[in-house]
Each structure stands twice: as structure tokens, then as C-alpha cells.
PDB file of C-alpha atoms in Angstrom:
ATOM      1  CA  MET A   1       0.006   0.049  -0.059  1.00 61.00           C
ATOM      2  CA  ASN A   2       1.398   3.349  -0.991  1.00 78.00           C
ATOM      3  CA  ARG A   3       1.949   5.820   1.825  1.00 86.00           C
ATOM      4  CA  MET A   4       0.365   9.305   1.410  1.00 93.00           C
ATOM      5  CA  LYS A   5       3.114  11.845   1.091  1.00 96.00           C
ATOM      6  CA  LEU A   6       2.002  15.398   0.929  1.00 98.00           C
ATOM      7  CA  ARG A   7       4.435  17.939  -0.773  1.00 98.00           C
ATOM      8  CA  ILE A   8       4.035  21.587   0.225  1.00 98.00           C
ATOM      9  CA  ALA A   9       5.851  24.357  -1.650  1.00 98.00           C
ATOM     10  CA  LEU A  10       6.484  27.535   0.347  1.00 98.00           C
ATOM     11  CA  LEU A  11       6.768  30.475  -2.109  1.00 98.00           C
ATOM     12  CA  GLN A  12       9.324  32.590  -0.197  1.00 98.00           C
ATOM     13  CA  LEU A  13       9.208  35.420  -2.725  1.00 98.00           C
ATOM     14  CA  LEU A  14      10.003  39.189  -2.979  1.00 98.00           C
ATOM     15  CA  PRO A  15       7.016  41.041  -4.085  1.00 97.00           C
ATOM     16  CA  GLY A  16       6.814  43.526  -7.102  1.00 96.00           C
ATOM     17  CA  ASP A  17       5.429  47.118  -7.234  1.00 94.00           C
ATOM     18  CA  SER A  18       2.044  46.367  -8.672  1.00 96.00           C
ATOM     19  CA  LEU A  19      -0.837  43.920  -8.723  1.00 97.00           C
ATOM     20  CA  ALA A  20       0.255  42.918 -12.325  1.00 97.00           C
ATOM     21  CA  GLU A  21       3.826  42.132 -11.069  1.00 97.00           C
ATOM     22  CA  GLN A  22       2.424  40.187  -8.109  1.00 97.00           C
ATOM     23  CA  LEU A  23       0.431  38.071 -10.696  1.00 98.00           C
ATOM     24  CA  PHE A  24       3.375  37.558 -12.975  1.00 98.00           C
ATOM     25  CA  ILE A  25       5.705  36.579 -10.225  1.00 98.00           C
ATOM     26  CA  GLY A  26       3.012  34.436  -8.609  1.00 98.00           C
ATOM     27  CA  LYS A  27       2.064  32.520 -11.630  1.00 98.00           C
ATOM     28  CA  ASN A  28       5.702  31.650 -12.407  1.00 98.00           C
ATOM     29  CA  ALA A  29       6.253  30.469  -8.903  1.00 98.00           C
ATOM     30  CA  CYS A  30       3.185  28.123  -8.953  1.00 98.00           C
ATOM     31  CA  GLU A  31       4.415  26.661 -12.241  1.00 98.00           C
ATOM     32  CA  ARG A  32       7.825  25.976 -10.604  1.00 98.00           C
ATOM     33  CA  ALA A  33       6.163  24.499  -7.590  1.00 98.00           C
ATOM     34  CA  LYS A  34       4.267  22.062  -9.726  1.00 98.00           C
ATOM     35  CA  SER A  35       7.526  21.173 -11.663  1.00 98.00           C
ATOM     36  CA  MET A  36       9.047  20.364  -8.244  1.00 98.00           C
ATOM     37  CA  GLY A  37       6.271  17.990  -7.414  1.00 98.00           C
ATOM     38  CA  ALA A  38       4.283  20.046  -5.001  1.00 98.00           C
ATOM     39  CA  ASP A  39       0.669  19.231  -4.107  1.00 98.00           C
ATOM     40  CA  ILE A  40       0.139  22.581  -2.408  1.00 98.00           C
ATOM     41  CA  ALA A  41       1.744  26.032  -3.141  1.00 98.00           C
ATOM     42  CA  LEU A  42       1.493  28.628  -0.359  1.00 98.00           C
ATOM     43  CA  PHE A  43       2.140  32.370  -0.718  1.00 98.00           C
ATOM     44  CA  PRO A  44       3.374  34.794   2.064  1.00 98.00           C
ATOM     45  CA  GLU A  45       0.867  36.894   3.838  1.00 98.00           C
ATOM     46  CA  MET A  46      -1.214  39.331   1.833  1.00 98.00           C
ATOM     47  CA  TRP A  47       0.662  38.643  -1.434  1.00 98.00           C
ATOM     48  CA  SER A  48      -1.604  40.924  -3.580  1.00 98.00           C
ATOM     49  CA  SER A  49      -0.087  44.115  -2.040  1.00 97.00           C
ATOM     50  CA  GLY A  50       3.171  42.636  -0.895  1.00 97.00           C
ATOM     51  CA  TYR A  51       1.863  43.353   2.662  1.00 97.00           C
ATOM     52  CA  HIS A  52       1.618  47.071   1.968  1.00 96.00           C
ATOM     53  CA  ILE A  53      -1.215  48.536   4.018  1.00 96.00           C
ATOM     54  CA  PRO A  54      -1.872  52.331   3.350  1.00 95.00           C
ATOM     55  CA  GLN A  55      -2.770  54.252   6.507  1.00 96.00           C
ATOM     56  CA  ASP A  56      -5.443  56.253   4.689  1.00 95.00           C
ATOM     57  CA  ALA A  57      -8.839  54.734   4.465  1.00 95.00           C
ATOM     58  CA  GLU A  58      -9.402  55.783   0.911  1.00 95.00           C
ATOM     59  CA  ASP A  59      -6.057  54.505  -0.156  1.00 96.00           C
ATOM     60  CA  VAL A  60      -6.291  51.127   1.600  1.00 96.00           C
ATOM     61  CA  ASN A  61      -9.751  50.469   0.006  1.00 96.00           C
ATOM     62  CA  ALA A  62      -8.348  51.469  -3.353  1.00 96.00           C
ATOM     63  CA  ILE A  63      -5.861  48.555  -3.474  1.00 97.00           C
ATOM     64  CA  ALA A  64      -8.246  45.995  -1.809  1.00 98.00           C
ATOM     65  CA  ILE A  65      -9.585  43.425  -4.116  1.00 98.00           C
ATOM     66  CA  CYS A  66     -12.590  41.020  -3.921  1.00 97.00           C
ATOM     67  CA  ALA A  67     -12.539  37.305  -4.478  1.00 96.00           C
ATOM     68  CA  GLU A  68     -14.069  37.711  -7.917  1.00 96.00           C
ATOM     69  CA  ASN A  69     -11.146  39.986  -8.998  1.00 97.00           C
ATOM     70  CA  SER A  70      -9.232  38.636 -12.143  1.00 97.00           C
ATOM     71  CA  PHE A  71      -6.093  38.398  -9.964  1.00 98.00           C
ATOM     72  CA  ILE A  72      -7.787  35.895  -7.744  1.00 98.00           C
ATOM     73  CA  GLN A  73      -9.624  34.086 -10.554  1.00 97.00           C
ATOM     74  CA  THR A  74      -6.278  33.652 -12.362  1.00 98.00           C
ATOM     75  CA  PHE A  75      -4.907  31.625  -9.547  1.00 98.00           C
ATOM     76  CA  ARG A  76      -8.172  29.590  -9.517  1.00 98.00           C
ATOM     77  CA  ALA A  77      -7.672  28.771 -13.209  1.00 98.00           C
ATOM     78  CA  LEU A  78      -3.993  28.084 -12.548  1.00 98.00           C
ATOM     79  CA  ALA A  79      -4.717  25.662  -9.900  1.00 98.00           C
ATOM     80  CA  GLN A  80      -7.015  23.734 -12.250  1.00 98.00           C
ATOM     81  CA  SER A  81      -4.603  23.775 -15.271  1.00 98.00           C
ATOM     82  CA  LEU A  82      -1.690  22.709 -13.261  1.00 98.00           C
ATOM     83  CA  GLU A  83      -3.524  20.407 -10.961  1.00 98.00           C
ATOM     84  CA  ILE A  84      -2.130  21.856  -7.834  1.00 98.00           C
ATOM     85  CA  ALA A  85      -3.733  23.389  -4.709  1.00 98.00           C
ATOM     86  CA  ILE A  86      -2.913  27.013  -4.235  1.00 98.00           C
ATOM     87  CA  GLY A  87      -3.261  29.157  -1.210  1.00 98.00           C
ATOM     88  CA  ILE A  88      -3.343  32.783  -2.491  1.00 98.00           C
ATOM     89  CA  THR A  89      -3.311  35.532   0.089  1.00 98.00           C
ATOM     90  CA  PHE A  90      -4.670  39.032  -0.446  1.00 98.00           C
ATOM     91  CA  LEU A  91      -5.958  42.209   0.924  1.00 98.00           C
ATOM     92  CA  GLU A  92      -9.673  41.601   0.704  1.00 98.00           C
ATOM     93  CA  LYS A  93     -12.294  44.256  -0.129  1.00 97.00           C
ATOM     94  CA  HIS A  94     -14.793  44.122   2.748  1.00 97.00           C
ATOM     95  CA  SER A  95     -16.995  46.386   4.850  1.00 95.00           C
ATOM     96  CA  PRO A  96     -16.550  48.310   6.918  1.00 95.00           C
ATOM     97  CA  ARG A  97     -12.703  47.789   6.324  1.00 97.00           C
ATOM     98  CA  PRO A  98     -10.638  45.411   4.164  1.00 98.00           C
ATOM     99  CA  ARG A  99      -9.417  42.049   5.532  1.00 98.00           C
ATOM    100  CA  ASN A 100      -6.188  40.126   5.547  1.00 98.00           C
ATOM    101  CA  SER A 101      -7.313  36.955   3.816  1.00 98.00           C
ATOM    102  CA  ILE A 102      -6.384  33.642   2.224  1.00 98.00           C
ATOM    103  CA  LEU A 103      -8.315  31.607  -0.444  1.00 98.00           C
ATOM    104  CA  LEU A 104      -7.342  28.073  -0.946  1.00 98.00           C
ATOM    105  CA  PHE A 105      -8.161  26.345  -4.388  1.00 98.00           C
ATOM    106  CA  ASP A 106      -7.896  22.709  -4.860  1.00 98.00           C
ATOM    107  CA  ARG A 107      -6.363  20.963  -7.819  1.00 97.00           C
ATOM    108  CA  ASN A 108      -9.703  21.283  -9.702  1.00 97.00           C
ATOM    109  CA  GLY A 109      -9.906  25.114  -9.156  1.00 97.00           C
ATOM    110  CA  GLN A 110     -12.619  24.808  -6.513  1.00 97.00           C
ATOM    111  CA  GLU A 111     -12.565  27.050  -3.557  1.00 98.00           C
ATOM    112  CA  VAL A 112     -12.229  24.967  -0.381  1.00 97.00           C
ATOM    113  CA  LEU A 113     -11.236  27.523   2.270  1.00 98.00           C
ATOM    114  CA  HIS A 114     -11.788  31.267   2.556  1.00 98.00           C
ATOM    115  CA  TYR A 115     -10.229  32.583   5.797  1.00 98.00           C
ATOM    116  CA  ALA A 116      -9.717  36.190   7.161  1.00 98.00           C
ATOM    117  CA  LYS A 117      -7.074  36.886   9.824  1.00 98.00           C
ATOM    118  CA  VAL A 118      -8.825  36.857  13.276  1.00 98.00           C
ATOM    119  CA  HIS A 119      -6.008  38.271  15.333  1.00 97.00           C
ATOM    120  CA  THR A 120      -5.062  41.429  13.262  1.00 97.00           C
ATOM    121  CA  CYS A 121      -2.169  43.519  14.542  1.00 95.00           C
ATOM    122  CA  ALA A 122      -4.433  46.408  15.388  1.00 93.00           C
ATOM    123  CA  PHE A 123      -1.547  47.994  17.277  1.00 94.00           C
ATOM    124  CA  ALA A 124       0.266  48.562  13.958  1.00 94.00           C
ATOM    125  CA  ASP A 125      -0.613  48.996  10.233  1.00 94.00           C
ATOM    126  CA  GLU A 126      -3.451  46.386  10.522  1.00 93.00           C
ATOM    127  CA  LYS A 127      -5.545  48.942  12.493  1.00 96.00           C
ATOM    128  CA  MET A 128      -6.854  49.779   9.066  1.00 95.00           C
ATOM    129  CA  LEU A 129      -8.387  46.347   8.612  1.00 97.00           C
ATOM    130  CA  SER A 130     -11.346  44.340   9.893  1.00 96.00           C
ATOM    131  CA  GLU A 131     -10.955  41.141  11.773  1.00 96.00           C
ATOM    132  CA  GLY A 132     -12.083  37.696  10.575  1.00 97.00           C
ATOM    133  CA  GLU A 133     -14.925  36.127  12.411  1.00 95.00           C
ATOM    134  CA  ALA A 134     -13.880  32.402  12.908  1.00 96.00           C
ATOM    135  CA  PHE A 135     -11.518  29.550  12.110  1.00 97.00           C
ATOM    136  CA  TYR A 136     -12.448  27.003   9.536  1.00 97.00           C
ATOM    137  CA  VAL A 137     -11.467  23.526   8.508  1.00 98.00           C
ATOM    138  CA  SER A 138     -12.128  22.055   5.041  1.00 97.00           C
ATOM    139  CA  ASN A 139     -11.534  18.851   3.095  1.00 98.00           C
ATOM    140  CA  LEU A 140      -8.762  19.342   0.560  1.00 98.00           C
ATOM    141  CA  ASP A 141      -8.566  16.730  -2.287  1.00 96.00           C
ATOM    142  CA  VAL A 142      -4.958  16.481  -3.268  1.00 95.00           C
ATOM    143  CA  GLY A 143      -5.484  13.552  -5.679  1.00 93.00           C
ATOM    144  CA  LYS A 144      -3.759  11.135  -3.294  1.00 91.00           C
ATOM    145  CA  GLY A 145      -6.556  11.528  -0.818  1.00 94.00           C
ATOM    146  CA  ILE A 146      -8.258  14.042   1.450  1.00 97.00           C
ATOM    147  CA  VAL A 147      -6.408  16.276   3.851  1.00 97.00           C
ATOM    148  CA  LYS A 148      -8.288  18.302   6.576  1.00 98.00           C
ATOM    149  CA  VAL A 149      -6.937  21.790   6.380  1.00 98.00           C
ATOM    150  CA  GLY A 150      -7.246  25.083   8.076  1.00 98.00           C
ATOM    151  CA  SER A 151      -5.361  28.346   8.313  1.00 98.00           C
ATOM    152  CA  MET A 152      -3.778  30.831  10.645  1.00 98.00           C
ATOM    153  CA  ILE A 153      -2.189  34.144   9.519  1.00 98.00           C
ATOM    154  CA  CYS A 154       0.864  35.526  11.263  1.00 97.00           C
ATOM    155  CA  PHE A 155      -0.168  36.902  14.656  1.00 96.00           C
ATOM    156  CA  ASP A 156      -2.830  34.229  15.007  1.00 97.00           C
ATOM    157  CA  ARG A 157      -0.012  31.811  15.925  1.00 96.00           C
ATOM    158  CA  GLU A 158       0.556  33.752  19.210  1.00 96.00           C
ATOM    159  CA  PHE A 159      -2.786  32.679  20.515  1.00 95.00           C
ATOM    160  CA  PRO A 160      -2.994  28.994  21.552  1.00 95.00           C
ATOM    161  CA  GLU A 161      -6.728  29.254  20.956  1.00 95.00           C
ATOM    162  CA  SER A 162      -6.272  29.576  17.153  1.00 97.00           C
ATOM    163  CA  ALA A 163      -4.589  26.257  16.673  1.00 97.00           C
ATOM    164  CA  ARG A 164      -6.623  24.599  19.425  1.00 96.00           C
ATOM    165  CA  ILE A 165      -9.886  25.397  17.622  1.00 96.00           C
ATOM    166  CA  LEU A 166      -8.505  24.162  14.379  1.00 97.00           C
ATOM    167  CA  MET A 167      -7.484  20.940  16.032  1.00 96.00           C
ATOM    168  CA  LEU A 168     -10.929  20.462  17.587  1.00 96.00           C
ATOM    169  CA  LYS A 169     -12.380  20.883  14.150  1.00 97.00           C
ATOM    170  CA  GLY A 170     -10.221  18.104  12.878  1.00 96.00           C
ATOM    171  CA  ALA A 171      -7.360  20.005  11.075  1.00 97.00           C
ATOM    172  CA  GLU A 172      -4.351  17.861  10.199  1.00 98.00           C
ATOM    173  CA  LEU A 173      -2.533  20.668   8.350  1.00 98.00           C
ATOM    174  CA  VAL A 174      -2.532  24.375   8.989  1.00 98.00           C
ATOM    175  CA  LEU A 175      -1.378  26.864   6.274  1.00 98.00           C
ATOM    176  CA  ALA A 176       0.149  29.922   7.991  1.00 98.00           C
ATOM    177  CA  PRO A 177       1.124  32.841   5.783  1.00 98.00           C
ATOM    178  CA  ASN A 178       3.359  35.310   7.458  1.00 98.00           C
ATOM    179  CA  ALA A 179       5.033  38.761   7.143  1.00 97.00           C
ATOM    180  CA  CYS A 180       7.294  39.401  10.058  1.00 95.00           C
ATOM    181  CA  PRO A 181      10.787  38.553  11.158  1.00 95.00           C
ATOM    182  CA  MET A 182      11.028  34.878  12.224  1.00 95.00           C
ATOM    183  CA  GLU A 183      13.274  34.646  15.177  1.00 95.00           C
ATOM    184  CA  ILE A 184      13.589  31.857  17.734  1.00 96.00           C
ATOM    185  CA  ASN A 185      10.625  32.871  19.847  1.00 96.00           C
ATOM    186  CA  ARG A 186       8.196  32.908  17.042  1.00 96.00           C
ATOM    187  CA  LEU A 187       9.519  29.688  15.570  1.00 97.00           C
ATOM    188  CA  CYS A 188       9.048  28.183  19.088  1.00 96.00           C
ATOM    189  CA  ALA A 189       5.444  29.357  19.062  1.00 97.00           C
ATOM    190  CA  LEU A 190       4.854  27.521  15.712  1.00 97.00           C
ATOM    191  CA  ARG A 191       6.700  24.399  17.092  1.00 97.00           C
ATOM    192  CA  THR A 192       4.486  24.491  20.252  1.00 97.00           C
ATOM    193  CA  ARG A 193       1.222  24.812  18.325  1.00 98.00           C
ATOM    194  CA  ALA A 194       2.213  21.857  16.199  1.00 98.00           C
ATOM    195  CA  TYR A 195       3.324  19.882  19.243  1.00 97.00           C
ATOM    196  CA  GLU A 196       0.339  20.437  21.472  1.00 96.00           C
ATOM    197  CA  ASN A 197      -2.174  19.858  18.770  1.00 97.00           C
ATOM    198  CA  LYS A 198      -0.510  17.004  16.782  1.00 97.00           C
ATOM    199  CA  MET A 199      -0.824  18.816  13.566  1.00 97.00           C
ATOM    200  CA  ALA A 200       1.433  19.924  10.682  1.00 98.00           C
ATOM    201  CA  ILE A 201       2.001  23.735  10.258  1.00 98.00           C
ATOM    202  CA  ALA A 202       3.392  25.121   7.091  1.00 98.00           C
ATOM    203  CA  THR A 203       4.410  28.802   7.329  1.00 98.00           C
ATOM    204  CA  CYS A 204       5.497  30.872   4.338  1.00 98.00           C
ATOM    205  CA  HIS A 205       7.260  34.240   4.781  1.00 97.00           C
ATOM    206  CA  TYR A 206       8.851  36.907   2.686  1.00 98.00           C
ATOM    207  CA  PRO A 207      12.588  36.700   2.287  1.00 98.00           C
ATOM    208  CA  ALA A 208      15.272  39.109   3.486  1.00 97.00           C
ATOM    209  CA  GLY A 209      14.986  42.214   1.326  1.00 96.00           C
ATOM    210  CA  GLN A 210      11.340  42.748   2.184  1.00 97.00           C
ATOM    211  CA  PRO A 211      10.974  45.276   5.020  1.00 94.00           C
ATOM    212  CA  ASP A 212      10.835  43.630   8.487  1.00 94.00           C
ATOM    213  CA  CYS A 213      11.187  40.129   7.121  1.00 97.00           C
ATOM    214  CA  ASN A 214      13.928  37.593   7.064  1.00 97.00           C
ATOM    215  CA  GLY A 215      12.835  34.287   5.349  1.00 97.00           C
ATOM    216  CA  HIS A 216      12.914  31.250   7.557  1.00 98.00           C
ATOM    217  CA  SER A 217       9.727  29.718   6.109  1.00 98.00           C
ATOM    218  CA  THR A 218       9.032  26.504   8.106  1.00 98.00           C
ATOM    219  CA  VAL A 219       7.210  23.256   8.103  1.00 98.00           C
ATOM    220  CA  PHE A 220       6.604  21.466  11.350  1.00 98.00           C
ATOM    221  CA  ASP A 221       5.120  17.919  10.706  1.00 97.00           C
ATOM    222  CA  GLY A 222       3.592  17.660  14.276  1.00 96.00           C
ATOM    223  CA  ILE A 223       5.125  14.336  15.094  1.00 96.00           C
ATOM    224  CA  ALA A 224       7.176  14.466  18.348  1.00 95.00           C
ATOM    225  CA  TRP A 225       8.022  10.785  18.692  1.00 91.00           C
ATOM    226  CA  LEU A 226       8.268   7.692  16.504  1.00 89.00           C
ATOM    227  CA  PRO A 227       7.151   4.410  17.795  1.00 80.00           C
ATOM    228  CA  ASP A 228      10.450   2.539  17.153  1.00 81.00           C
ATOM    229  CA  GLU A 229      12.890   5.330  17.912  1.00 83.00           C
ATOM    230  CA  PRO A 230      13.962   6.337  21.449  1.00 85.00           C
ATOM    231  CA  GLY A 231      13.601  10.008  22.602  1.00 87.00           C
ATOM    232  CA  ALA A 232      12.054  12.975  20.883  1.00 90.00           C
ATOM    233  CA  ARG A 233      12.583  13.986  17.202  1.00 92.00           C
ATOM    234  CA  ASP A 234      12.794  17.367  15.555  1.00 95.00           C
ATOM    235  CA  MET A 235       9.360  18.203  14.162  1.00 96.00           C
ATOM    236  CA  CYS A 236      10.825  20.803  11.937  1.00 98.00           C
ATOM    237  CA  ILE A 237      11.307  19.122   8.643  1.00 98.00           C
ATOM    238  CA  LEU A 238      12.094  22.258   6.713  1.00 98.00           C
ATOM    239  CA  GLU A 239      13.521  25.683   7.631  1.00 98.00           C
ATOM    240  CA  ALA A 240      14.356  27.844   4.669  1.00 98.00           C
ATOM    241  CA  PRO A 241      17.327  30.174   4.588  1.00 98.00           C
ATOM    242  CA  GLU A 242      16.870  34.026   4.485  1.00 98.00           C
ATOM    243  CA  GLU A 243      17.141  34.161   0.629  1.00 97.00           C
ATOM    244  CA  GLU A 244      14.338  34.173  -1.892  1.00 98.00           C
ATOM    245  CA  GLY A 245      13.298  30.769  -3.211  1.00 98.00           C
ATOM    246  CA  ILE A 246      10.742  28.099  -3.442  1.00 98.00           C
ATOM    247  CA  PHE A 247      11.125  25.461  -0.742  1.00 98.00           C
ATOM    248  CA  VAL A 248       9.361  22.066  -0.750  1.00 98.00           C
ATOM    249  CA  ALA A 249       8.729  19.821   2.317  1.00 98.00           C
ATOM    250  CA  GLU A 250       7.123  16.362   2.321  1.00 98.00           C
ATOM    251  CA  ILE A 251       4.768  15.331   5.101  1.00 98.00           C
ATOM    252  CA  ASP A 252       4.075  11.620   5.697  1.00 96.00           C
ATOM    253  CA  MET A 253       0.256  11.870   6.298  1.00 97.00           C
ATOM    254  CA  ASP A 254      -0.138   8.202   7.170  1.00 96.00           C
ATOM    255  CA  LEU A 255       2.591   8.569   9.880  1.00 95.00           C
ATOM    256  CA  LEU A 256       0.982  11.732  11.214  1.00 97.00           C
ATOM    257  CA  ARG A 257      -2.439  10.046  11.326  1.00 96.00           C
ATOM    258  CA  ASN A 258      -1.090   7.090  13.234  1.00 94.00           C
ATOM    259  CA  TYR A 259       0.688   9.354  15.592  1.00 94.00           C
ATOM    260  CA  ARG A 260      -2.608  11.440  16.189  1.00 94.00           C
ATOM    261  CA  GLU A 261      -4.443   8.239  16.943  1.00 92.00           C
ATOM    262  CA  HIS A 262      -2.062   6.891  19.582  1.00 90.00           C
ATOM    263  CA  GLU A 263      -0.355   9.834  21.281  1.00 89.00           C
ATOM    264  CA  VAL A 264      -1.635  11.735  24.304  1.00 88.00           C
ATOM    265  CA  MET A 265      -1.683  15.447  23.292  1.00 87.00           C
ATOM    266  CA  GLY A 266      -4.505  17.131  21.428  1.00 87.00           C
ATOM    267  CA  GLU A 267      -7.987  16.337  22.710  1.00 87.00           C
ATOM    268  CA  LYS A 268      -7.510  13.071  24.593  1.00 86.00           C
ATOM    269  CA  TYR A 269      -6.931  14.347  28.184  1.00 86.00           C
ATOM    270  CA  ARG A 270      -8.505  17.750  27.935  1.00 89.00           C
ATOM    271  CA  HIS A 271     -10.941  19.012  30.802  1.00 89.00           C
ATOM    272  CA  PRO A 272     -12.954  21.716  28.977  1.00 88.00           C
ATOM    273  CA  GLU A 273     -15.336  21.840  31.844  1.00 86.00           C
ATOM    274  CA  LYS A 274     -12.567  23.371  33.969  1.00 87.00           C
ATOM    275  CA  TYR A 275     -11.524  26.034  31.421  1.00 86.00           C
ATOM    276  CA  GLY A 276     -14.147  28.597  32.185  1.00 83.00           C
ATOM    277  CA  ALA A 277     -11.526  31.337  32.445  1.00 83.00           C
ATOM    278  CA  ILE A 278     -10.891  31.053  28.687  1.00 80.00           C
ATOM    279  CA  THR A 279     -14.272  29.900  27.370  1.00 71.00           C
ATOM    280  CA  GLY A 280     -16.368  32.731  29.022  1.00 70.00           C
ATOM    281  CA  GLN A 281     -18.123  30.291  31.359  1.00 54.00           C
ATOM    282  CA  ARG A 282     -18.574  31.394  34.997  1.00 50.00           C
ATOM    283  CA  ASN A 283     -16.029  29.730  37.161  1.00 43.00           C
ATOM    284  CA  LEU A 284     -14.187  29.766  40.363  1.00 42.00           C
ATOM    285  CA  LEU A 285     -11.227  31.840  39.175  1.00 43.00           C
ATOM    286  CA  HIS A 286     -11.480  34.290  42.092  1.00 45.00           C
ATOM    287  CA  ALA A 287     -12.846  31.841  44.607  1.00 43.00           C
ATOM    288  CA  ASP A 288     -11.324  31.661  48.109  1.00 43.00           C
ATOM    289  CA  ASP A 289      -7.979  29.917  47.794  1.00 40.00           C
ATOM    290  CA  THR A 290      -8.204  28.460  51.354  1.00 35.00           C
ATOM    291  CA  GLN A 291      -9.543  25.201  49.919  1.00 39.00           C
ATOM    292  CA  MET A 292      -6.200  24.505  48.282  1.00 39.00           C
ATOM    293  CA  GLN A 293      -4.248  25.003  51.496  1.00 41.00           C
ATOM    294  CA  CYS A 294      -2.709  22.112  53.481  1.00 38.00           C
ATOM    295  CA  PRO A 295      -4.699  21.317  56.730  1.00 37.00           C
ATOM    296  CA  THR A 296      -2.984  22.236  59.972  1.00 37.00           C
ATOM    297  CA  THR A 297      -1.027  19.385  61.479  1.00 36.00           C
ATOM    298  CA  ILE A 298      -2.281  18.424  64.898  1.00 32.00           C
TER     299      ILE A 298
END
């Protein structure tokens, strides 16, 4: 029986100066990803504008595009013609303000996932944007089988709830476009999200040369231990250098699924009835702590 090996291409690219240039660079990159045997091609965050967010409402709305725009529809057609899934990221036209979004097309050109960034960086340029409303998981047909896929975008990774919700909805793979410097702490956050939820996380960044970016796109396969090997293993199966390029990682989906079935993280030993402080339920967060004190010795 053939094992299901999923190949993901991270398009760590420098953007151009216009939507037309983004389209030209992006099309060429998808074609190269296909020639490298990729099943999925993923762009860095907000590729349509090169993560450029004007700080004037009229200007930011002027460069926002809708899902029906020819830019997006070209990638839909490209996914179908190349028979490769494409995660295209864009500044999405939306009311009252644009959104930071990703659309995932499958190898037949069908839209399978449309996600807008929930945790916008409202303390910085993204104060001009609207937040997304929820996290979603969809079935992605990659020809070899179905993969349950969701998305986080950049700052989403700093909130454990993002990945936990995706895990609870069944996500096996999380596509995570990004546009910020990837240093050890952010990389550790991604590793932790993959570890605690037994999921693969593929993160695509801009390379060095893009302001406030330094490459280091990564894929964590979510498998911390192998049954026949002692000790822990490195879940990072790809970390790109700073330079521009297309980097492909291969995830063994059968191995991941077996690991998810038998290991203890994820949902198996959760106690959601005790998590009122983060679920909004009434709880004993401020209750008298004397119940936890040791009794007096007589």
C-alpha cells in the first residue's frame, strides 16, 4: 500500500510594485512549484499588495480586491490547469474595512477555504483592517486523498486558541502565511502549536529584502516521537534560509495520522469543563484559595 506523502511548496518570494507584477511573479512560482512535485503552493501573507497597507482609508480601500477579481480568478484557473492546490493571500475588499485573507483552491480550481485573519495586528498598520470572524477547516482533495486543512495568519500563531480550535475541528494541516521577522521565539510558538495539537503547520514568509522580514519559512510535521525510535525527534522538517526561493517539504500523512491516533496530546486528556476562564463560562477563578491550603497538622 502506498503511503500518502503530501508535498508543500513555500513560495518565499520578494513582491513586485503592482498587482500585475504580483500576478506575474506568482504565476511563475506556482508553475515552478508544480515542476518540483508540489501538491500545495502557499504564498506569504497578503501577496496581492506585498503586505503594503496604506494608512489612509481611501488608499487602503483602493488597493483591496474582492474574491471575484481577475487576480484571484487567475490563480483559480492556474490551480485547475496545473492540478495543484494554491493558497493565494490578498488584501480583501470588505465592509467596513478590508481584511487580511487567504483563499485556498484545490487541484480542480474549486474554492475549499476562505479565511480572514482573526488576530489582526491592530496595534500597527493592521488597525486599518477588519478582523475575521472564525476559524474554519475544510477537506482538501490533493489527488492522493483528502487532507483536513485550516489556516492561521501571522499573529494568529501567538494565541493557542487559534490552533486549538482548528485541532478540535479536525485540522491535520494548518497553512500559515506570514510577514514578520522569524526569530527563535516565533519559531518556538509555531513548534509549540504543532506539538500540543498533533498537527502539521506550514508557514510561508517573505525573504530578506522585504522590510521587517527575514525568510525562514518552516514546516513542522507535528510528530514528536516515532514508535520505534527512542527519545524525541525534531518536528521541523524544513527551515528555509533568508534568501528568496521556493522550498518544498514532504509530510508523511499516514505517519501523522497514526501518531494522532495513539499519542496523548491534542484532545485526549482535555478538561474543557474546567476552562471557564478562557471559554467565557462562569468559574471559580476568584474563589477563596483556602480550599487549596494544606490542613493544619495536629
